[in-house]
Rosetta silent file (secondary structure, phi, psi, omega in degrees, C-alpha in Angstrom):
SEQUENCE: MYKRRVRILFWHPTDPAKARYATTLAESLGADWLEARSEETDHDWPDLLIALDCHAAPPIFRAAHTQCKCWPLVAQDIWEDAVHKRILGMIGGLHLLARMDRSGAPSGAAAPLGKTSAPD
SCORE:     score description
SCORE:     0.000 S_00000001
   1 L     0.000  -46.593  175.926   10.297   10.807  -10.604 S_00000001
   2 L   -96.973  136.524  159.343   10.275    9.479   -7.134 S_00000001
   3 L  -102.563  -14.485 -175.426   12.620   10.879   -4.703 S_00000001
   4 L  -133.263  172.274  157.626   11.153    8.717   -1.885 S_00000001
   5 L   -77.862  159.248  173.599    9.158    5.553   -1.405 S_00000001
   6 E   -96.333  138.074 -149.722    5.563    5.867   -1.303 S_00000001
   7 E  -105.627  107.916  175.904    3.974    5.899    2.231 S_00000001
   8 E  -130.975  127.384  173.623    0.729    3.750    2.911 S_00000001
   9 E  -103.201  111.329  166.094   -1.176    3.391    5.819 S_00000001
  10 E   -75.036  152.115 -178.996   -3.454    0.180    5.624 S_00000001
  11 E  -152.078  159.927  154.019   -6.670    0.260    8.058 S_00000001
  12 L  -156.643  151.835 -174.501   -9.470   -1.781    8.533 S_00000001
  13 L   -47.688  -56.626 -156.003  -12.409   -1.133   10.686 S_00000001
  14 L  -141.445    4.093  160.794  -12.796   -3.718   12.607 S_00000001
  15 L  -134.730  109.258  172.596   -9.767   -6.415   12.354 S_00000001
  16 L   -48.512  -27.295 -148.546   -6.499   -4.690   13.082 S_00000001
  17 L   -94.726  -33.273 -175.827   -4.579   -8.200   11.936 S_00000001
  18 H   -65.479  -66.792  178.783   -6.088   -7.846    7.916 S_00000001
  19 H   -33.097   -8.761 -162.179   -4.372   -4.475    7.905 S_00000001
  20 H  -109.408  -41.728  168.526   -1.217   -5.590    9.486 S_00000001
  21 H   -47.903  -44.990  172.551   -1.259   -8.567    6.819 S_00000001
  22 H   -81.913  -21.784  141.860   -1.432   -6.288    4.272 S_00000001
  23 H   -22.554  -80.549  178.429    1.013   -4.366    5.323 S_00000001
  24 H   -47.540  -33.535 -174.189    3.506   -7.371    5.501 S_00000001
  25 H   -71.273  -66.686 -166.544    2.523   -8.239    1.816 S_00000001
  26 H   -39.148  -65.193 -177.839    2.959   -4.656    0.542 S_00000001
  27 H   -45.444  -36.762 -159.264    6.624   -4.625    1.956 S_00000001
  28 H   -94.574  -25.621  168.909    7.677   -8.070    0.993 S_00000001
  29 H   -68.813  -66.885 -172.850    6.238   -7.112   -2.705 S_00000001
  30 H   -68.372  -48.119 -138.731    6.883   -3.774   -3.199 S_00000001
  31 L   -22.302  -43.146 -175.213    9.895   -2.747   -0.638 S_00000001
  32 L   -82.966   -1.980  160.575   11.673   -0.579   -3.214 S_00000001
  33 L   -89.677  -25.479 -175.552    8.632    1.005   -3.960 S_00000001
  34 E  -162.890  135.882  166.213    6.823    1.661   -1.181 S_00000001
  35 E   -79.148  170.533  128.343    6.678    1.553    3.110 S_00000001
  36 E  -144.399  169.308 -168.773    3.846    0.802    4.616 S_00000001
  37 E  -150.874  157.317  172.486    2.234    0.334    8.290 S_00000001
  38 L  -122.008   20.042  169.117   -1.302   -0.549   10.037 S_00000001
  39 L  -109.143  118.360  178.548   -0.853    1.412   13.055 S_00000001
  40 L   -56.651  134.329  179.981   -1.979    5.015   13.020 S_00000001
  41 L  -122.259 -177.446  173.737    1.116    7.404   13.204 S_00000001
  42 L   -41.664  114.763  172.936    1.491   10.892   12.939 S_00000001
  43 L    -7.014  -62.740 -163.562   -1.145   12.349   10.481 S_00000001
  44 L   -79.492  -16.546 -176.998    1.214   13.830    8.042 S_00000001
  45 L   -44.667  -58.726 -171.426    3.148   10.644    7.411 S_00000001
  46 L   -87.035  102.312 -158.812    1.186    8.747    5.173 S_00000001
  47 L   -53.371  -49.724 -159.492    0.703    9.642    1.112 S_00000001
  48 E  -137.474  119.967  163.587   -1.810    7.087    0.969 S_00000001
  49 E   -88.184  133.061  174.932   -4.612    5.747    3.484 S_00000001
  50 E  -114.427   75.857 -169.846   -6.038    2.401    2.042 S_00000001
  51 E   -70.138  114.712  178.300   -9.301    1.323    3.851 S_00000001
  52 E   -78.317  132.620  169.977   -9.806   -2.259    3.803 S_00000001
  53 L    62.829   37.212 -163.511  -13.234   -3.912    3.326 S_00000001
  54 L  -130.602  117.753  141.716  -14.646   -0.275    3.453 S_00000001
  55 L   -32.433  -54.261  172.280  -16.960    1.818    0.898 S_00000001
  56 L  -125.938  158.445 -171.119  -16.225    4.817    2.315 S_00000001
  57 L   -41.051  142.268  156.324  -13.258    7.145    3.566 S_00000001
  58 L   -62.668  156.808  160.907  -12.835    6.144    7.769 S_00000001
  59 L   -77.630   66.930  179.407  -13.057    9.023   10.447 S_00000001
  60 L  -110.541  117.941  178.718   -9.452    8.950   10.482 S_00000001
  61 L   -72.651  150.296  173.241   -8.150   12.934   10.608 S_00000001
  62 L  -149.385  165.205 -157.999   -5.450   12.505    7.755 S_00000001
  63 L   -82.381  155.954  143.739   -3.134   15.483    6.673 S_00000001
  64 L   -16.585  -48.388 -154.595   -4.510   17.356    3.177 S_00000001
  65 L   -82.095  -16.782 -158.889   -1.875   15.914    0.898 S_00000001
  66 L   -84.681  136.858 -179.355   -2.913   12.129    2.183 S_00000001
  67 E   -78.622 -172.226 -169.286   -5.314   10.193   -0.494 S_00000001
  68 E  -168.178  124.931 -177.020   -7.783    7.604    0.687 S_00000001
  69 E  -121.765  136.655  167.408   -8.469    4.408   -1.511 S_00000001
  70 E  -123.239  126.049  175.685  -11.534    2.250    0.025 S_00000001
  71 E  -115.959   89.819  166.518  -10.776   -1.321   -1.168 S_00000001
  72 L   -71.414  108.886  177.024  -14.296   -3.211   -0.501 S_00000001
  73 L   -75.671  178.124 -168.753  -12.847   -6.719   -0.642 S_00000001
  74 L  -132.091 -171.504 -129.536  -14.996   -9.782   -1.202 S_00000001
  75 L   -74.269  172.736  179.818  -15.615  -13.007    1.200 S_00000001
  76 H   -52.984  -47.944 -171.153  -12.865  -14.293    3.554 S_00000001
  77 H   -32.570  -37.119 -178.050  -12.278  -17.475    1.481 S_00000001
  78 H  -138.005   46.068 -173.447  -10.390  -15.204   -1.087 S_00000001
  79 H   -82.752  -51.316 -173.031   -9.897  -12.113    0.913 S_00000001
  80 H   -79.518  -36.347  179.433   -5.803  -12.487    0.794 S_00000001
  81 H   -58.139  -53.061  173.598   -5.873  -13.261   -2.964 S_00000001
  82 H   -29.942  -86.389  167.040   -7.915   -9.903   -3.466 S_00000001
  83 H   -17.575  -62.929 -168.166   -5.447   -8.076   -1.107 S_00000001
  84 H   -68.007  -37.662  171.053   -2.593   -9.527   -3.150 S_00000001
  85 H   -57.409  -58.546 -179.865   -3.843   -8.553   -6.533 S_00000001
  86 H   -48.512  -13.534 -173.656   -4.563   -5.103   -5.410 S_00000001
  87 H  -107.281   -9.762  169.335   -0.992   -4.150   -4.228 S_00000001
  88 H   -74.152  -32.186  149.405    0.321   -5.717   -7.258 S_00000001
  89 H   -25.662  -60.586  173.425   -1.828   -3.588   -9.191 S_00000001
  90 H   -64.811  -30.477  177.202   -0.320   -0.418   -7.184 S_00000001
  91 H   -77.595  -53.996 -166.663    3.242   -1.525   -7.673 S_00000001
  92 H   -52.905  -21.684 -176.692    2.473   -1.910  -11.327 S_00000001
  93 H   -68.401  -54.357  171.934    1.300    1.449  -11.232 S_00000001
  94 H   -62.733  -16.933 -173.285    4.229    2.946   -9.842 S_00000001
  95 H   -81.947  -32.473  168.233    6.159    1.215  -12.039 S_00000001
  96 H   -40.864  -51.581 -170.121    4.464    2.742  -15.425 S_00000001
  97 H   -68.476  -38.913  157.423    4.861    5.928  -14.025 S_00000001
  98 H   -49.144  -72.202 -160.197    8.637    5.754  -13.457 S_00000001
  99 H   -36.030  -24.845  170.606    8.963    4.261  -16.848 S_00000001
 100 H   -79.726  -22.780  166.223    7.504    7.501  -18.468 S_00000001
 101 H   -95.078   10.794  173.102   10.693    9.634  -17.151 S_00000001
 102 L    70.808   12.484 -171.028   13.038    6.665  -17.235 S_00000001
 103 L   -82.810  165.189  169.943   13.309    6.915  -13.481 S_00000001
 104 L   -93.722 -149.966  174.157   13.921    3.509  -11.367 S_00000001
 105 E   -83.589  145.910  168.793   12.634    2.723   -7.622 S_00000001
 106 L   -60.051  -32.186 -171.048   13.261    5.077   -5.367 S_00000001
 107 L  -100.288   35.345  163.046   15.268    3.148   -3.134 S_00000001
 108 E   106.845 -145.344 -171.576   17.446    1.672   -6.186 S_00000001
 109 L   -59.093  132.947  172.028   16.861   -1.213   -8.831 S_00000001
 110 L   -65.619   98.279  178.929   13.414   -2.391   -8.837 S_00000001
 111 L   -83.393  157.740  177.980   12.969   -6.232   -9.111 S_00000001
 112 L   -32.306  127.419  159.889   10.663   -7.805  -11.686 S_00000001
 113 L   -39.036  133.106  176.163    6.811   -7.208  -10.314 S_00000001
 114 L    63.504   24.251  178.831    5.398   -9.670   -7.899 S_00000001
 115 L  -134.461  119.022 -172.404    9.015  -10.992   -7.655 S_00000001
 116 L  -101.168  165.885  178.177   11.527  -10.360   -3.997 S_00000001
 117 L   -91.646  131.112  167.701   15.081  -10.861   -4.245 S_00000001
 118 L  -101.492  160.008 -165.220   16.242  -13.514   -1.952 S_00000001
 119 L  -101.921  128.403 -171.282   19.368  -12.828    0.088 S_00000001
 120 L   -19.868    0.000    0.000   22.682  -14.052   -0.890 S_00000001
């Protein structure tokens, strides 16, 4: 189904560290399925723009193919848990779509959901 990993741009309106955190977490949990960035990049690069702590699409120029999702998250004390759960849900969705046509992760065999492989 997928020829390449999904490209995700995480964005936060006031706290770039939160976008960097989400990027690092997404890469560590789903590196076989996605690649993530937190700095604005070539507007053609991302397939998905995730606006953290937002209720509406941000005023960022993006290509016509780039979808935008807003993740209005919760209070700071459980913010990291909320991001973690949403990222796992997104990766789970990619697993389900790949199962529909019996394909695997674009970068090879996928690790079980929520698990990362340790170097040998």
